[in-house]
Coordinates of C-alpha atoms and ligand atoms in Angstrom, one line a residue:
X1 CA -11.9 -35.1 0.6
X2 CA -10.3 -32.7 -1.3
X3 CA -6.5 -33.3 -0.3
X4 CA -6.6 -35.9 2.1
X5 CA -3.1 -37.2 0.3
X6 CA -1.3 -33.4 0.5
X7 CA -4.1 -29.8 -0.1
X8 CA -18.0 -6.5 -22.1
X9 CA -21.1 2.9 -26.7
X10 CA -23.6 2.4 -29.4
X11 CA -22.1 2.1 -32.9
X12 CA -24.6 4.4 -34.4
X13 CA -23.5 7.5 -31.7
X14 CA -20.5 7.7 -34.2
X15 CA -23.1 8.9 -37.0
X16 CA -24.7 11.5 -35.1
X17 CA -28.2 11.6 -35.9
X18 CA -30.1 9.8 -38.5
X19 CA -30.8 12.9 -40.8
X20 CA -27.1 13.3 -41.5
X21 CA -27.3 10.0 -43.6
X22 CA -30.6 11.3 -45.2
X23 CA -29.2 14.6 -46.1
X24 CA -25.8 12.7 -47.5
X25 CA -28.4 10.7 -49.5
X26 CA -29.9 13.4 -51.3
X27 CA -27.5 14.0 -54.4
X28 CA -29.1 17.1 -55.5
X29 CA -27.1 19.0 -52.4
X30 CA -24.1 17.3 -52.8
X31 CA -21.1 19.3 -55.2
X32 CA -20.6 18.4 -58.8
X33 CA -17.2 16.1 -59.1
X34 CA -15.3 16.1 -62.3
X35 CA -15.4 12.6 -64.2
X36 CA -12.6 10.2 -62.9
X37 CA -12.5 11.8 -59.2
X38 CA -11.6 10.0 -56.3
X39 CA -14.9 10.1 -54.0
X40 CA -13.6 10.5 -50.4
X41 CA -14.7 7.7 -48.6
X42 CA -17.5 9.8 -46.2
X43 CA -19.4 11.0 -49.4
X44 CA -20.1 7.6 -51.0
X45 CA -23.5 7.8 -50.7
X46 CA -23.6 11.0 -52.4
X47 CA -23.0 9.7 -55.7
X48 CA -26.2 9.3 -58.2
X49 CA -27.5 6.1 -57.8
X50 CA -26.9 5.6 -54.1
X51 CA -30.1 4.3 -52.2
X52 CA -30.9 2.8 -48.0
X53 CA -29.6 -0.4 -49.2
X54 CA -25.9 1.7 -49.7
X55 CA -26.4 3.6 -46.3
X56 CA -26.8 0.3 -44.5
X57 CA -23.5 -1.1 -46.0
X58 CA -21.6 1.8 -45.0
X59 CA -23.6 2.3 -41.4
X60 CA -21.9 -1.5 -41.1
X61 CA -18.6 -1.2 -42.6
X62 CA -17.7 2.0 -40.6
X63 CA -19.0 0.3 -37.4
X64 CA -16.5 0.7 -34.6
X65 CA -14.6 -2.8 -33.2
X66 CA -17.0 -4.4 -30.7
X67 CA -15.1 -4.3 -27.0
X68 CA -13.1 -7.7 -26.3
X69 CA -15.3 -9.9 -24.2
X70 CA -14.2 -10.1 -20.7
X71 CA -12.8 -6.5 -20.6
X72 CA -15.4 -5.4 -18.5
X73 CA -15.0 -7.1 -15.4
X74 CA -15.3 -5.7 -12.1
X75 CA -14.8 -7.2 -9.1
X76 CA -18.1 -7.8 -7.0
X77 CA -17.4 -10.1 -3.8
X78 CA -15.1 -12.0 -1.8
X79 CA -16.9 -14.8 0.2
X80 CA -15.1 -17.7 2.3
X81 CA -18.0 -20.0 2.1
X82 CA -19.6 -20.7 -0.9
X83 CA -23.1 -20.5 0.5
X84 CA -22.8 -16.4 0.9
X85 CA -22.4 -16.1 -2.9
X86 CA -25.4 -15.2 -4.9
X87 CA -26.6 -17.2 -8.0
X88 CA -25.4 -16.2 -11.7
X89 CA -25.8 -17.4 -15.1
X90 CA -22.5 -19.2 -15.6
X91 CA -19.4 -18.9 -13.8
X92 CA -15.4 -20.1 -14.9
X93 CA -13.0 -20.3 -12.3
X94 CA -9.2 -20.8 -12.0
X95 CA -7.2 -22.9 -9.5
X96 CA -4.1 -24.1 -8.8
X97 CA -1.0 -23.6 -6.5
X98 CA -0.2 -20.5 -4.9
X99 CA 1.9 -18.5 -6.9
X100 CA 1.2 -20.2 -10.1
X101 CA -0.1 -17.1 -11.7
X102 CA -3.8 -17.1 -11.4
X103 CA -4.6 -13.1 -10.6
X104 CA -2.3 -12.4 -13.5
X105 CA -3.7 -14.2 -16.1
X106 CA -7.8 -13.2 -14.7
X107 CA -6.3 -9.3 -15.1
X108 CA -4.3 -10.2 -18.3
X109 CA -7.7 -11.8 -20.0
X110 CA -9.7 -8.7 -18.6
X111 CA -6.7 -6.3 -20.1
X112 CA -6.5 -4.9 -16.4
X113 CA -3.4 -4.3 -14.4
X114 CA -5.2 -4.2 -11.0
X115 CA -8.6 -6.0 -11.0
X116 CA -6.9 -9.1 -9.1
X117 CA -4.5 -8.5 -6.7
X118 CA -0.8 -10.1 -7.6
X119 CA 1.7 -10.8 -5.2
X120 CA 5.3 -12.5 -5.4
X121 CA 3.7 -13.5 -1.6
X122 CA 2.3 -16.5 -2.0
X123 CA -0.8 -16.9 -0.8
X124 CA -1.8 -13.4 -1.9
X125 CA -5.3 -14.8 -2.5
X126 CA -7.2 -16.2 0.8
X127 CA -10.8 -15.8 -0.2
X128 CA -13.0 -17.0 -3.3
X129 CA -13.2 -14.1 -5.4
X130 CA -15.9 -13.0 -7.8
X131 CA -15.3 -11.1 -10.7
X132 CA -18.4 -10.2 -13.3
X133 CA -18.5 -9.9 -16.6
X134 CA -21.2 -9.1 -19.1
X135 CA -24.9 -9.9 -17.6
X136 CA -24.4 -12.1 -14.7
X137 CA -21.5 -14.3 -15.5
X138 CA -18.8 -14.6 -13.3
X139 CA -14.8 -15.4 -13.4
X140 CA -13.6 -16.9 -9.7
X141 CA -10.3 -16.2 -8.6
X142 CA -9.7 -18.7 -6.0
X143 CA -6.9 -19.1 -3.3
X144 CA -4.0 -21.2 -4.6
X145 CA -2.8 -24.8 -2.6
X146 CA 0.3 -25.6 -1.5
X147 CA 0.6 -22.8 0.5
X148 CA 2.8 -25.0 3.1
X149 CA 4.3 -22.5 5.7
X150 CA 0.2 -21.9 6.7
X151 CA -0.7 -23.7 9.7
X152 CA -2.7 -27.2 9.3
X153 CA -5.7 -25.0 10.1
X154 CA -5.6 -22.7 7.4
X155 CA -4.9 -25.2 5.5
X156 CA -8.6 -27.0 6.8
X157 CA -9.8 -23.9 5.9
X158 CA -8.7 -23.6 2.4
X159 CA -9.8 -27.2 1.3
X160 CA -13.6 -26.8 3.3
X161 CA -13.2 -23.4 1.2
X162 CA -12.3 -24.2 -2.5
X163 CA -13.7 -27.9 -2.1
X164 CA -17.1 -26.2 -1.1
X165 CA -17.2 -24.3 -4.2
X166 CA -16.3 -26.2 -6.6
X167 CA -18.6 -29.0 -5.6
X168 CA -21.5 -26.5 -4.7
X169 CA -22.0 -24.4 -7.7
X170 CA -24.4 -26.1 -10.3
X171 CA -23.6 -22.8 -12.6
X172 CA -19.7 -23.4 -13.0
X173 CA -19.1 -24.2 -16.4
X174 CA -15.2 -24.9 -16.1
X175 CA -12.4 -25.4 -13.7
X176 CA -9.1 -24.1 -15.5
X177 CA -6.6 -25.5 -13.4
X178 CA -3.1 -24.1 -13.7
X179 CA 0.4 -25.6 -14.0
X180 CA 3.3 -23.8 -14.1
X181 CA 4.8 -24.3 -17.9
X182 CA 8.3 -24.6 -16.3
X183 CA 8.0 -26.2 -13.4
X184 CA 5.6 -28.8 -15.0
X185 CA 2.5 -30.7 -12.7
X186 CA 3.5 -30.9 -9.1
X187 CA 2.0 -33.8 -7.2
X188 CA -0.6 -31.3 -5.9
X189 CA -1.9 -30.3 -9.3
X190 CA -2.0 -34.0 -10.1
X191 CA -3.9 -34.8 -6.7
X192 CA -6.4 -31.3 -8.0
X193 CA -6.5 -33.2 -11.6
X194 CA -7.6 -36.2 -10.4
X195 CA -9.6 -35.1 -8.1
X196 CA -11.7 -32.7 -10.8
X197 CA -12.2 -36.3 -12.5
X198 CA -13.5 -38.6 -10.1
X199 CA -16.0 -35.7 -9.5
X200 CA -17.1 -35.4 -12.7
X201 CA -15.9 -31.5 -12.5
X202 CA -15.5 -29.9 -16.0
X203 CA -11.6 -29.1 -16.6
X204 CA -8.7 -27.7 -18.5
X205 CA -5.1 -27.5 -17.8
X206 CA -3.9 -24.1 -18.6
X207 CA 0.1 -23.5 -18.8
X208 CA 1.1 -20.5 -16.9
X209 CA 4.2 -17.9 -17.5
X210 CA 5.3 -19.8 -21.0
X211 CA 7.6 -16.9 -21.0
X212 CA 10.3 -18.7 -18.4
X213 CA 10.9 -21.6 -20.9
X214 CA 13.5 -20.8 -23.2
X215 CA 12.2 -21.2 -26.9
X216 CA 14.4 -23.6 -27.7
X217 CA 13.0 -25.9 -25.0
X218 CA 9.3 -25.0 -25.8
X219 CA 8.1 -27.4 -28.2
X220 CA 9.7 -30.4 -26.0
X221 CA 8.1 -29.1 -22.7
X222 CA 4.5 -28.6 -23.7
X223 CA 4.9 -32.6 -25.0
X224 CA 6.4 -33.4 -21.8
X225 CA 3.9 -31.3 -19.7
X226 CA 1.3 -32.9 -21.8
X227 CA 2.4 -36.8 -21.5
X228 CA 2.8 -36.0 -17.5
X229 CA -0.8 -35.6 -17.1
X230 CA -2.1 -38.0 -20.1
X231 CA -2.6 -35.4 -22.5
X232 CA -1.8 -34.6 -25.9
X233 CA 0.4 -30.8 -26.4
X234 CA -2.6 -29.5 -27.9
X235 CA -5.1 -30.0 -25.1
X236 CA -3.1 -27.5 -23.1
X237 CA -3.5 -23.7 -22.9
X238 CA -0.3 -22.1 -23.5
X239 CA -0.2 -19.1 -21.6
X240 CA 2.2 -15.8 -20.5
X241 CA 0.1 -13.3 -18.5
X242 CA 3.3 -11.0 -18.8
X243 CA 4.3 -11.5 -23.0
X244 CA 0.1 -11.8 -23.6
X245 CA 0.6 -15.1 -25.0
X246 CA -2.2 -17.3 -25.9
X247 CA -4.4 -14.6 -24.1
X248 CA -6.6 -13.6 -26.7
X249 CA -7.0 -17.5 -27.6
X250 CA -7.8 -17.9 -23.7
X251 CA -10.2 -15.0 -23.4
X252 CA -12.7 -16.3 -26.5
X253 CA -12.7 -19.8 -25.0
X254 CA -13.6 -18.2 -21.6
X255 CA -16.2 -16.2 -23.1
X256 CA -17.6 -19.0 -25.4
X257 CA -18.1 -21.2 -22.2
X258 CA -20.0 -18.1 -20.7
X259 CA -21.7 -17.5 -23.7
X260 CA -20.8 -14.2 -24.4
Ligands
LIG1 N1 7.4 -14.2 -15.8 C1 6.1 -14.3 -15.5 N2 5.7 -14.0 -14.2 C2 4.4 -14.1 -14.0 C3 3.4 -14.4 -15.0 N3 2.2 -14.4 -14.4 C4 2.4 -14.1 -13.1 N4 3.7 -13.9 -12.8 C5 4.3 -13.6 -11.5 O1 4.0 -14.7 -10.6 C6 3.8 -14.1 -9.3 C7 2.5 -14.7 -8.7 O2 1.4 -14.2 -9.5 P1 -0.1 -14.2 -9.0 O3 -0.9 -13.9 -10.2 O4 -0.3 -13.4 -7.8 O5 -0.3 -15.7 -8.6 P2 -1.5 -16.5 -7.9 O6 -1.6 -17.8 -8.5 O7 -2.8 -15.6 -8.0 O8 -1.0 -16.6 -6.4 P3 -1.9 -16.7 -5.1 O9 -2.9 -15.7 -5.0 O10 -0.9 -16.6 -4.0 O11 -2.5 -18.1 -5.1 C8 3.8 -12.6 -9.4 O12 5.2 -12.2 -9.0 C9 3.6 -12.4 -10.9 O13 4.2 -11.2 -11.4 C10 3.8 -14.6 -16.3 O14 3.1 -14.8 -17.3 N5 5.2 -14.5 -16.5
LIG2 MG1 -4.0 -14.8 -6.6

């Protein structure tokens, strides 16, 4: 039991077609320069002397910045039980108590305002929610505990629900389980930590809205957030969904475990 105690446009478009570097190549066609003149940096290879091996150096150095991993994703399902979701390569998800800030930080590490949707409601989220990015890997937005004014029912539902997944997807590579940086662990998140363990779940505690704690008190709350839960400050993600803290840190770890 879950709760039983409480619940990513082709670089070479930009060159146009392939005979523009051949002609550029071809120094008889390009102007005399005097001796001494600056060559502007597009008619490098026209100097004497230049050869493939020169095209292929500027063909990489001129090569526009890849797209940011995780950028890309789209929202596919919502499911309530776990058996309704398809299969995928490797998934991620993110739990932890409503409110806590998990749609904000999956839309702040996809560098979209509306992909998940954010609520000062708690208990915005109600439904396991699949977001994919790059070829078949997935980012689960899941419906945060602690949702106490629900009824013991919904509550039922919510653990059979999140419980289901995260014990039922042989795919999930990590469980990033979020704590608010101010507030520090509640006994929920440390019921959700321990619970991860005994099950032998993959996880890591991510610190949500890092903006709220003054930075004067920063260094001493991620040590004490840290000791709290057995851990050293440095094991801990650091994260403000709203400042864009830690977020590009967070994003390559994501898309490392997804291999991306
Ligand atoms: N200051 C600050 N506020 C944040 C940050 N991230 C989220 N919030 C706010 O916290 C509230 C809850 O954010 P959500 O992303 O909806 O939280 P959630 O964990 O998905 O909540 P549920 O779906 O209810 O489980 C919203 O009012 C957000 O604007 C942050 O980094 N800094
Ligand atoms: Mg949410």
């Amino acid at each position: 039991m879950l709760f039983a105690a409480a619940l990513r446009a082709s670089p070479m478009a930009e060159f146009g077609p392939f005979k523009w570097v051949g002609a550029e190549l071809d120094h008889r066609r390009a102007a005399p320069r005097r001796h001494n003149e600056a060559v502007p940096p597009d008619s490098r290879l026209a100097r004497k002397g230049a050869n493939l091996e020169s095209a292929a150096t500027l063909v990489a150095s001129t090569r526009v910045p890849m797209a940011q991993p995780l950028t890309d994703a789209r929202f596919v399902t919502s499911a309530a039980d776990v058996r309704k979701l398809g299969i995928c390569h490797a998934e991620v998800a993110f739990v932890g108590r409503s409110n806590v800030g998990k749609s904000s930080l999956l839309n702040a590490l996809a560098n979209q305002n509306q992909l998940a949707r954010v609520s000062k409601t708690p208990g915005r989220t109600r439904l396991i929610n699949v977001f994919l990015t790059g070829p078949d890997r997935w980012i689960v937005d899941l419906p945060g505990y602690g949702f106490a004014t629900g009824p013991a029912a919904e509550r039922a539902t919510w653990q059979a629900m999140v419980e289901g997944y995260l014990t039922g997807r042989a795919t999930l590579r990590m469980v990033f389980v979020l704590v608010d940086a101010e507030v520090g662990p509640t006994k929920l998140d440390h019921a959700m930590i321990e619970w991860l363990r005994v099950e032998g779940l993959p996880h890591r505690i991510v610190a949500t809205k890092a903006d709220q704690v003054k930075p004067s008190k920063a260094l001493k709350q991620r040590k004490d957030v840290a000791a709290e839960l057995g851990l050293q400050p440095g094991d801990i993600a650091w994260v403000s969904a709203g400042k864009g803290t830690g977020i590009p840190e967070l994003r390559r770890e994501v898309a490392d475990l997804l291999a991306l």
